[in-house]
Short mmCIF file of C-alpha atoms and ligand atoms in Angstrom, two decimals:
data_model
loop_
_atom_site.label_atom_id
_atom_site.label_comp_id
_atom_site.label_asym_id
_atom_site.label_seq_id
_atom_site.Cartn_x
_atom_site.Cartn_y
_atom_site.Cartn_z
CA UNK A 870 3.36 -25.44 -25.50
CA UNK A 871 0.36 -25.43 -28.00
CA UNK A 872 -2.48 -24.18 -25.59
CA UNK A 873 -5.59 -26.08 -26.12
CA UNK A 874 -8.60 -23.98 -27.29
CA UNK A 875 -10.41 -24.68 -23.93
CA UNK A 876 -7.74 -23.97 -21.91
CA UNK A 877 -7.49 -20.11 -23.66
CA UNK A 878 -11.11 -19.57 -23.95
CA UNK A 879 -11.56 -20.27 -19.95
CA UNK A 880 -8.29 -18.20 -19.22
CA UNK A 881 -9.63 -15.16 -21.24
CA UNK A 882 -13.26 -16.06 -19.06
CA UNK A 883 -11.72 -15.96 -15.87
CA UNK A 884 -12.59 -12.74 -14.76
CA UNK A 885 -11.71 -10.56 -11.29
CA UNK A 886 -15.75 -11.24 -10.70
CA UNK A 887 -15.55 -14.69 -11.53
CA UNK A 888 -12.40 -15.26 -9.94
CA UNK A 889 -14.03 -13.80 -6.39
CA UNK A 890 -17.16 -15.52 -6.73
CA UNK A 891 -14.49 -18.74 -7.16
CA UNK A 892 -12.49 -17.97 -4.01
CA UNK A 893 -15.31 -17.15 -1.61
CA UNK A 894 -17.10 -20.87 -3.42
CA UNK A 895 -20.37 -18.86 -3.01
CA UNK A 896 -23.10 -17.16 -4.90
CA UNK A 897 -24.34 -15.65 -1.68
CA UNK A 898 -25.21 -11.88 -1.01
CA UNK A 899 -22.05 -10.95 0.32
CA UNK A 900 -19.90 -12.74 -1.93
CA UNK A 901 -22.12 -11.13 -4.62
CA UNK A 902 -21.15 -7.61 -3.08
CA UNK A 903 -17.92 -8.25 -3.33
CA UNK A 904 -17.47 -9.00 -6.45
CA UNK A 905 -19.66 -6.72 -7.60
CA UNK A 906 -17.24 -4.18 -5.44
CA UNK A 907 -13.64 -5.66 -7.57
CA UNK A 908 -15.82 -5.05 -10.03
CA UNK A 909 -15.99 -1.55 -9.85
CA UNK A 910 -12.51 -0.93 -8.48
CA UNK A 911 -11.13 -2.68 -11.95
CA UNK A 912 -13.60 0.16 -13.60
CA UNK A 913 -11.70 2.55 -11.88
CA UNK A 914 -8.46 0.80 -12.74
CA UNK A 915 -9.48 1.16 -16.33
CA UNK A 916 -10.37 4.42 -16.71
CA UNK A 917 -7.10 5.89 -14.34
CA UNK A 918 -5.00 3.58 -16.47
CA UNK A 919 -6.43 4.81 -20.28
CA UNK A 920 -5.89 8.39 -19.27
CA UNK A 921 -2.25 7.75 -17.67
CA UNK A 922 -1.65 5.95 -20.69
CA UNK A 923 -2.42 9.26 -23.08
CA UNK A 924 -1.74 11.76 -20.30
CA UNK A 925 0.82 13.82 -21.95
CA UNK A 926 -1.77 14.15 -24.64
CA UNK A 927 -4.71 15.47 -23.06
CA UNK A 928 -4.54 18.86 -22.11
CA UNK A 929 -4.74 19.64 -18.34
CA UNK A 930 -3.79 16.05 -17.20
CA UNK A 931 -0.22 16.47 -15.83
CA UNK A 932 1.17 18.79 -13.23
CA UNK A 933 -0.48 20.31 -10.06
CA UNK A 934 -3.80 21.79 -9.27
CA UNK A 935 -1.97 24.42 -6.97
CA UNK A 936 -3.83 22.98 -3.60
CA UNK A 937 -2.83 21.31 -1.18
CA UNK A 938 -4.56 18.32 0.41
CA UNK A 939 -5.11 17.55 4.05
CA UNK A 940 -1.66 15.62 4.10
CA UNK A 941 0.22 19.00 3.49
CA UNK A 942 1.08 17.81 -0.15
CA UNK A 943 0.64 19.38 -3.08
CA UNK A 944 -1.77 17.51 -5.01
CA UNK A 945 -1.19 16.83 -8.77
CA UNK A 946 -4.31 16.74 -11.49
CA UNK A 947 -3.99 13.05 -11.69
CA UNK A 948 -4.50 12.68 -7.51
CA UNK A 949 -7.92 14.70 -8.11
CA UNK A 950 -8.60 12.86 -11.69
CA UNK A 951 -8.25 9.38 -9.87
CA UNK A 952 -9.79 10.05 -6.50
CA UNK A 953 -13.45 11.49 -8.67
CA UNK A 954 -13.02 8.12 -10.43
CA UNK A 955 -13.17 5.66 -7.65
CA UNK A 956 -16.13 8.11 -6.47
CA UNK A 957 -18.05 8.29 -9.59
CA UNK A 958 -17.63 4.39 -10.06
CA UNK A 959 -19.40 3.79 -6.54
CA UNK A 960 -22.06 6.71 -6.34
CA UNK A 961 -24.45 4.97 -7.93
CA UNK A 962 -23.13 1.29 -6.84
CA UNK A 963 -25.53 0.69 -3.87
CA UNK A 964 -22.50 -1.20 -2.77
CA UNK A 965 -20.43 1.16 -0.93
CA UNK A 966 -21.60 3.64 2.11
CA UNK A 967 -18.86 5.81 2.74
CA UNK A 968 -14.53 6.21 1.00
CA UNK A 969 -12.04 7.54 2.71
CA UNK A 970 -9.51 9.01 0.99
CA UNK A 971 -5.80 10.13 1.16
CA UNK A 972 -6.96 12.94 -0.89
CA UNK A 973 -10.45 13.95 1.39
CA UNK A 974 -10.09 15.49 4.62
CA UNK A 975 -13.12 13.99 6.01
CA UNK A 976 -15.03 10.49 4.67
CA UNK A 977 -16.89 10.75 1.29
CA UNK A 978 -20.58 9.63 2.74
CA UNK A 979 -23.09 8.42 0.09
CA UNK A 980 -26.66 7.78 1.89
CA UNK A 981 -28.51 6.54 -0.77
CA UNK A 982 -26.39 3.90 -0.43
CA UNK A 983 -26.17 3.10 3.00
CA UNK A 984 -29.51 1.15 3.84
CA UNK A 985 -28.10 -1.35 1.07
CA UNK A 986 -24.47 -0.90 0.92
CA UNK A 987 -22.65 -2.39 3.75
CA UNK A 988 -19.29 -1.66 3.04
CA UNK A 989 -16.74 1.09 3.57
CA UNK A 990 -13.76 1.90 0.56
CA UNK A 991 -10.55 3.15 1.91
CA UNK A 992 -8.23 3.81 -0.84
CA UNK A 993 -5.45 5.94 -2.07
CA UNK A 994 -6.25 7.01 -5.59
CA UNK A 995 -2.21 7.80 -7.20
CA UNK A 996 0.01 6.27 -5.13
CA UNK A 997 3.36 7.55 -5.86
CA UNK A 998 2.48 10.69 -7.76
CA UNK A 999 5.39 12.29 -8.45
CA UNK A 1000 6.37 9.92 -10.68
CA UNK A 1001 3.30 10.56 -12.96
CA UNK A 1002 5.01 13.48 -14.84
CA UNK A 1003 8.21 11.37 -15.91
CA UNK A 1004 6.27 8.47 -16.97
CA UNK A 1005 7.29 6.37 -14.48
CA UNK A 1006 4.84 3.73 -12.35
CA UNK A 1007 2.36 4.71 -10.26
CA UNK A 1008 -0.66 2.60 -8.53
CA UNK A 1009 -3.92 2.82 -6.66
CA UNK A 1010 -4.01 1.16 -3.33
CA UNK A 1011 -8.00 -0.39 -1.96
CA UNK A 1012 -9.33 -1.38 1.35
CA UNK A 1013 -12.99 -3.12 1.38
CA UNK A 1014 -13.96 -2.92 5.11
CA UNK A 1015 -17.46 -4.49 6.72
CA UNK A 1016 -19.68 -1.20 7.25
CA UNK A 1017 -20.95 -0.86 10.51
CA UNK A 1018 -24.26 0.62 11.40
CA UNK A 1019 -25.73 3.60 9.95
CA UNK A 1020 -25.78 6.75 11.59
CA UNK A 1021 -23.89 9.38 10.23
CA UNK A 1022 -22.07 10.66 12.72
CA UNK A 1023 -20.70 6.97 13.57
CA UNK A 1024 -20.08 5.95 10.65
CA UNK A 1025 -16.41 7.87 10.03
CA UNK A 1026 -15.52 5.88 13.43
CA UNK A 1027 -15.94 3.07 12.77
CA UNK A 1028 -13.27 3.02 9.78
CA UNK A 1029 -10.63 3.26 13.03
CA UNK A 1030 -10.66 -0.35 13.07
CA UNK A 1031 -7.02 -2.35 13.25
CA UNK A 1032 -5.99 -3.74 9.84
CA UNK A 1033 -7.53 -7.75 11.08
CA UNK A 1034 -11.05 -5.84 10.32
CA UNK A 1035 -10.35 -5.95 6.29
CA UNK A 1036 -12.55 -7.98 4.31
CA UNK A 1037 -10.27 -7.63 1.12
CA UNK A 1038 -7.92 -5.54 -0.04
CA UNK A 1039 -5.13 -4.75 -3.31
CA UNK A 1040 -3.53 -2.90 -5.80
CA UNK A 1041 -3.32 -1.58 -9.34
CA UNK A 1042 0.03 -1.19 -10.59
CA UNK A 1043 -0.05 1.21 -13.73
CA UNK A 1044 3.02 0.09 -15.07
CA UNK A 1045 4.02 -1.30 -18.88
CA UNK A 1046 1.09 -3.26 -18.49
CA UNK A 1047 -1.66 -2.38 -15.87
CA UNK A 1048 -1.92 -5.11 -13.08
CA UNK A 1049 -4.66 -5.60 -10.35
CA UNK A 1050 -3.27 -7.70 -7.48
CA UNK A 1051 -5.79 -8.48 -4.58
CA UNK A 1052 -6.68 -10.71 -1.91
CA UNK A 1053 -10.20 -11.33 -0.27
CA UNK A 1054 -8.86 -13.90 2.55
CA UNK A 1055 -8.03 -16.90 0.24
CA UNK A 1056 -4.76 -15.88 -1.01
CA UNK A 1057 -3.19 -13.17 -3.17
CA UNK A 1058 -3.94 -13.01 -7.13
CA UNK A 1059 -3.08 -11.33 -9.52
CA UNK A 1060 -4.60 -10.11 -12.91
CA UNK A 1061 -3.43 -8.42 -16.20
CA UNK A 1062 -5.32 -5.31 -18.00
CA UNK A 1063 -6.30 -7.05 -21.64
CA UNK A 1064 -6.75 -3.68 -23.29
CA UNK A 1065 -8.29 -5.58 -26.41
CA UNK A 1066 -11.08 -6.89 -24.36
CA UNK A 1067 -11.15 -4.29 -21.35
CA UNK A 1068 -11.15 -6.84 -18.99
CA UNK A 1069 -8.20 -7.92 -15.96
CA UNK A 1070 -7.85 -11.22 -16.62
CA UNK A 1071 -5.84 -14.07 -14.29
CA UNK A 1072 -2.03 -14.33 -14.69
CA UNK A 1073 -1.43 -15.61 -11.25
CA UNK A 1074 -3.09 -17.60 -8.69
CA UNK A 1075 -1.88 -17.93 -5.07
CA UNK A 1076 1.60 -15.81 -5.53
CA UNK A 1077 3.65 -16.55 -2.81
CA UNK A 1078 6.45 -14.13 -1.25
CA UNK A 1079 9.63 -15.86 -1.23
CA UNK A 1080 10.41 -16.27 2.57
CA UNK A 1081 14.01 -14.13 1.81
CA UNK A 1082 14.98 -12.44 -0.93
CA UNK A 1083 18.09 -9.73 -2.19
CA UNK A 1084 16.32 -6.62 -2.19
CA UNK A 1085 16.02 -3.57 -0.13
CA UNK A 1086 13.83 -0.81 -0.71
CA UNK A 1087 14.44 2.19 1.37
CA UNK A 1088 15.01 6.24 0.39
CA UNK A 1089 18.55 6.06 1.76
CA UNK A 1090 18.69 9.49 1.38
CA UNK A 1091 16.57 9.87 5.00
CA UNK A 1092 20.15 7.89 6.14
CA UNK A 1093 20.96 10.30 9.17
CA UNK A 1094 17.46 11.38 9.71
CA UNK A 1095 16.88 7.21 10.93
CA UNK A 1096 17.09 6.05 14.64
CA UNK A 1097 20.59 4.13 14.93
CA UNK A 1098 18.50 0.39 14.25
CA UNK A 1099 18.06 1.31 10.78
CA UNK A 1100 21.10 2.56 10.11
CA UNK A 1101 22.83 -0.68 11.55
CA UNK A 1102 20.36 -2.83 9.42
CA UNK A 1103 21.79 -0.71 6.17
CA UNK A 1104 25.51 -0.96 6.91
CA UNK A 1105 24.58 -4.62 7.62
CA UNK A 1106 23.05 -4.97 3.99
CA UNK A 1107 26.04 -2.42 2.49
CA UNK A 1108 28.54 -5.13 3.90
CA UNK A 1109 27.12 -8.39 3.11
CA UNK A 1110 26.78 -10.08 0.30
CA UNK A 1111 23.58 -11.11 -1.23
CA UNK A 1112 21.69 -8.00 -1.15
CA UNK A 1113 20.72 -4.76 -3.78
CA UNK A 1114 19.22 -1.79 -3.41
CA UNK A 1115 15.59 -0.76 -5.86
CA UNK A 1116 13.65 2.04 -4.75
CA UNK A 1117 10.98 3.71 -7.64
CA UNK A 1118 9.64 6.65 -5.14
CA UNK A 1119 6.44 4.68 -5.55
CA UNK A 1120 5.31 2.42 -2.86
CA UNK A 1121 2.69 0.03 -5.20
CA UNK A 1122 5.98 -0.63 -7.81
CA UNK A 1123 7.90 -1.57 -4.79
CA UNK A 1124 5.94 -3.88 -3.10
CA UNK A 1125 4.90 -5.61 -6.31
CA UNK A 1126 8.54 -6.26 -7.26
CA UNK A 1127 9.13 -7.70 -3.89
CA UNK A 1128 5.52 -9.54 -3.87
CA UNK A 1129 7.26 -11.43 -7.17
CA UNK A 1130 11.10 -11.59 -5.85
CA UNK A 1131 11.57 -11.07 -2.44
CA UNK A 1132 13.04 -8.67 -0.02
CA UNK A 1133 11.92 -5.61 2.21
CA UNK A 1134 10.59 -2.51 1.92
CA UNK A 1135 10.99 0.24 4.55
CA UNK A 1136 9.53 3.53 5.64
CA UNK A 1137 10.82 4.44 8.69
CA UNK A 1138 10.36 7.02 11.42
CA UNK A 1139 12.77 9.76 10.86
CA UNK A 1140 13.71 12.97 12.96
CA UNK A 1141 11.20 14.77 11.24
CA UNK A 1142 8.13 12.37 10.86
CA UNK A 1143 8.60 9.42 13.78
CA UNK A 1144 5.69 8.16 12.38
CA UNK A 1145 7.13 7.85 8.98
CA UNK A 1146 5.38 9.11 5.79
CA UNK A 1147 3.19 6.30 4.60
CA UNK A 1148 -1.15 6.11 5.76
CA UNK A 1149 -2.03 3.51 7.72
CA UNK A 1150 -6.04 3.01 6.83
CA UNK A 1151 -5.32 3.17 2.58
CA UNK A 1152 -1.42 2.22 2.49
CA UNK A 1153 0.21 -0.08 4.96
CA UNK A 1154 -2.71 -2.11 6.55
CA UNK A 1155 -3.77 -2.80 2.81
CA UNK A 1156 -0.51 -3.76 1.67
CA UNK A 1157 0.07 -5.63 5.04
CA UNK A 1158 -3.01 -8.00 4.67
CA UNK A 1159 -2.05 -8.39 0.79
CA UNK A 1160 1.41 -9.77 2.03
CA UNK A 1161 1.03 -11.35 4.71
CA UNK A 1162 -1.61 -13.59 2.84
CA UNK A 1163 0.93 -14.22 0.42
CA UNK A 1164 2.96 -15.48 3.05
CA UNK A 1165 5.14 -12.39 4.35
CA UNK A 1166 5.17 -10.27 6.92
CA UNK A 1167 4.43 -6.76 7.85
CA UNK A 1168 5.40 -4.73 11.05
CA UNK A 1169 6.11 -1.49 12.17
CA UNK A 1170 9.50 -2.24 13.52
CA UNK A 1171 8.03 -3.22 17.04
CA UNK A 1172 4.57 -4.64 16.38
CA UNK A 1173 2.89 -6.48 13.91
CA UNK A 1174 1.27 -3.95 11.48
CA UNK A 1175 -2.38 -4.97 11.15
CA UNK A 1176 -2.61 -5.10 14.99
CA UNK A 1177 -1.97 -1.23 14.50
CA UNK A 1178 -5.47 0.89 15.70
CA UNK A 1179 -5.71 3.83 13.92
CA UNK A 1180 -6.42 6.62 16.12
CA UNK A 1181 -8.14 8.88 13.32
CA UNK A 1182 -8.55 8.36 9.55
CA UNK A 1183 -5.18 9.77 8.08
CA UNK A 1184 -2.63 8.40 10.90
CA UNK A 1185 0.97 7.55 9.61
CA UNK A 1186 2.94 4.40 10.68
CA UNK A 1187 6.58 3.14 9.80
CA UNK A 1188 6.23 0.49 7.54
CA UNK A 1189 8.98 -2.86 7.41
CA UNK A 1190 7.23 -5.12 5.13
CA UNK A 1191 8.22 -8.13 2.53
CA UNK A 1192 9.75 -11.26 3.24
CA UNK A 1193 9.24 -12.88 6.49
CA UNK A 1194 13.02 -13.21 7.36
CA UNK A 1195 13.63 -10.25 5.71
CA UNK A 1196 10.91 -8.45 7.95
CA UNK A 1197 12.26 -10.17 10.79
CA UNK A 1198 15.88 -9.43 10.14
CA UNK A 1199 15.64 -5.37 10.26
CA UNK A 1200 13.19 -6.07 13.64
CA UNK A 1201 16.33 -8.01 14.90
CA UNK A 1202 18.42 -4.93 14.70
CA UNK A 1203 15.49 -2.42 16.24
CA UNK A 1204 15.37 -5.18 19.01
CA UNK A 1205 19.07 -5.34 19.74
CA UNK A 1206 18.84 -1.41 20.03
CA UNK A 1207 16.13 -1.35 22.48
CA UNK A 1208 17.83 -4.06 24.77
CA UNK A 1209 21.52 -2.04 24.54
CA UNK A 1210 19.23 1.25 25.41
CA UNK A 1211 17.69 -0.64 28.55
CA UNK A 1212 21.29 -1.72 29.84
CA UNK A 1213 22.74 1.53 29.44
CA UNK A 1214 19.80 2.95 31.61
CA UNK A 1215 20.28 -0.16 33.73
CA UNK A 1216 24.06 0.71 34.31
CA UNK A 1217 23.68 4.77 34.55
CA UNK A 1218 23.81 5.50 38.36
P1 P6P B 954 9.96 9.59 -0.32
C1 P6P B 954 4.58 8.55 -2.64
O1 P6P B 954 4.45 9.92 -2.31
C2 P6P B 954 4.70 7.79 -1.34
O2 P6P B 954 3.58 8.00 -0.55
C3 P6P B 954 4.92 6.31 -1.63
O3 P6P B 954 4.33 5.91 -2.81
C4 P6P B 954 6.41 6.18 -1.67
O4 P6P B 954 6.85 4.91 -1.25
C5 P6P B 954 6.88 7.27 -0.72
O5 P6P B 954 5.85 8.25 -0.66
C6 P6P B 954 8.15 7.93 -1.22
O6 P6P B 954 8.52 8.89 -0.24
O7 P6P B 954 10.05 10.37 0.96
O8 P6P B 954 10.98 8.46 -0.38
O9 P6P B 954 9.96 10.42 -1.57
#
């Protein structure tokens, strides 16, 4: 199809802050924040994804700093690289008063921008960082949340918020090409890094999650470490038809592809962790908003996942997320569980 002239121009114009300024139909303050605030997120987008892109080049860019962060994880170059980017990119913003970070113990507080700057960042700067090394995807992962008040010793409380209190939130993929995928409320888009202009531009509007789809994304190799639910929900997948297994080691890749073609992703409770691996503040409630705007559904097994409230700032939560009857499926099996567990207790003298 010859694209008209117009038609390429306006594509190559439509910008992440034009494209905000076009959901929220304002020109108001706040919807001037905002995009001002997707503004500097794609900024940090940018700059993460040039130096990912040349990493094995530049001296001092892969492997491990030799600390580890407050998650008990050893933190890789790029996790520290990444997580000064987001801050340098919203010191001087005015926008932003505090970031919380899965790589800070404690809130990054910037006061010079709090009488202004009403908003809070929670992100995860290199989500999926073990895959940096080999090459393989890796994303950032954004929360913009309405900051509350002033006073510094309230304001890291007040991020402890369930996951309804987002005002937008997203992803960047680094992948072959470098995607930002967000929602403010109105929708999820999503936008593609134009390296020849530096800019994200739109390649889709309004994605929608197919309501099913044949993929299951779970580290099978926690198989035996799962309550029985899970396992039930796998051999049910294993002997049905339909269904196939992707699973990058890198939450942002996994959720895009099933974003774009349906399915479920799962971190479980295991023996180990009951609460599972993944944040709740910077990974699931993010990722839960961004889907279930797009028309899935996100849970934690038993509850709905944005109804979680995080007790402090780097809580972990199982995570069931994707297609709604997908989603609902695997909460069929936890629920079937639950009910044979209360009859047994029913029947035990
Ligand atoms: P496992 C990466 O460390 C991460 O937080 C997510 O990106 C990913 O989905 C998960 O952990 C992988 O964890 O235990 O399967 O290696």
């Amino acid at each position: 199809m010859e694209l008209s002239y117009d038609y390429a121009l306006d594509r190559d114009c439509t910008t992440l802050s034009r494209h905000v300024l076009q959901q929220l139909q304002s020109f108001g303050p706040e919807a001037q924040d905002l995009s001002a605030i997707m503004s500097r997120i794609a900024l940090a987008g940018k700059i993460i994804s040039r130096r990912l892109s040349r990493a094995g080049l530049v001296e001092g860019a892969l492997g491990f700093t030799g600390d580890i962060n407050v998650q008990g994880e050893a933190v890789k170059k790029m996790d520290l690289f990444a997580n000064e980017v987001f801050i340098a990119v919203f010191k001087q913003s005015g926008l932003v008063c505090q970031m919380a970070s899965e790589e800070m113990e404690k809130p990054y507080y910037i006061p010079e921008n709090c009488p202004i700057g009403r908003y809070s960042l929670l992100y995860d700067p290199i989500d999926g960082s073990s895959n940096v090394d080999i090459n393989l995807n890796v994303g950032s992962i954004f929360s913009i949340r309405q900051q509350a008040g002033d006073d510094p010793e309230q304001i890291g409380a007040n991020l402890l918020q369930n996951g309804h209190h987002q005002l937008a939130s997203g992803y960047i993929l680094y992948g072959p090409s470098t995607m930002l995928v967000y929602s403010i409320g109105t929708g999820v888009h999503s936008f593609t890094l134009d390296p020849s202009l530096g800019e994200f531009i739109l390649s889709s509007e309004n994605v929608r999650i197919p309501n099913h789809g044949p993929i299951y994304s779970v580290n099978e190799g926690n198989f035996w470490q799962w309550d029985d639910a899970i396992r039930d929900f796998i051999r049910y997948v294993h002997r049905h038809e339909g269904y196939t297994a992707r699973y990058s080691g890198a939450l942002v890749g996994d959720i895009h592809r099933i974003l774009f073609q349906g399915g479920v992703f799962l971190y479980p409770g295991t023996l180990k962790d009951p609460q599972g691996k993944l944040r709740l503040l910077y990974e699931s409630a993010p990722l839960a908003f961004l889907i279930e705007q797009a028309g899935g559904a996100a849970s934690t097994g038993v509850r709905p996942l944005l109804n979680e409230m995080p007790q402090y700032l780097h809580q972990r939560t199982p995570l069931i997320i994707g297609s709604k009857e997908d989603v609902a499926l695997v909460e069929s099996f936890i629920e079937e569980r639950i009910k044979l567990d209360r009859d047994k207790l029913q029947v035990t003298p």
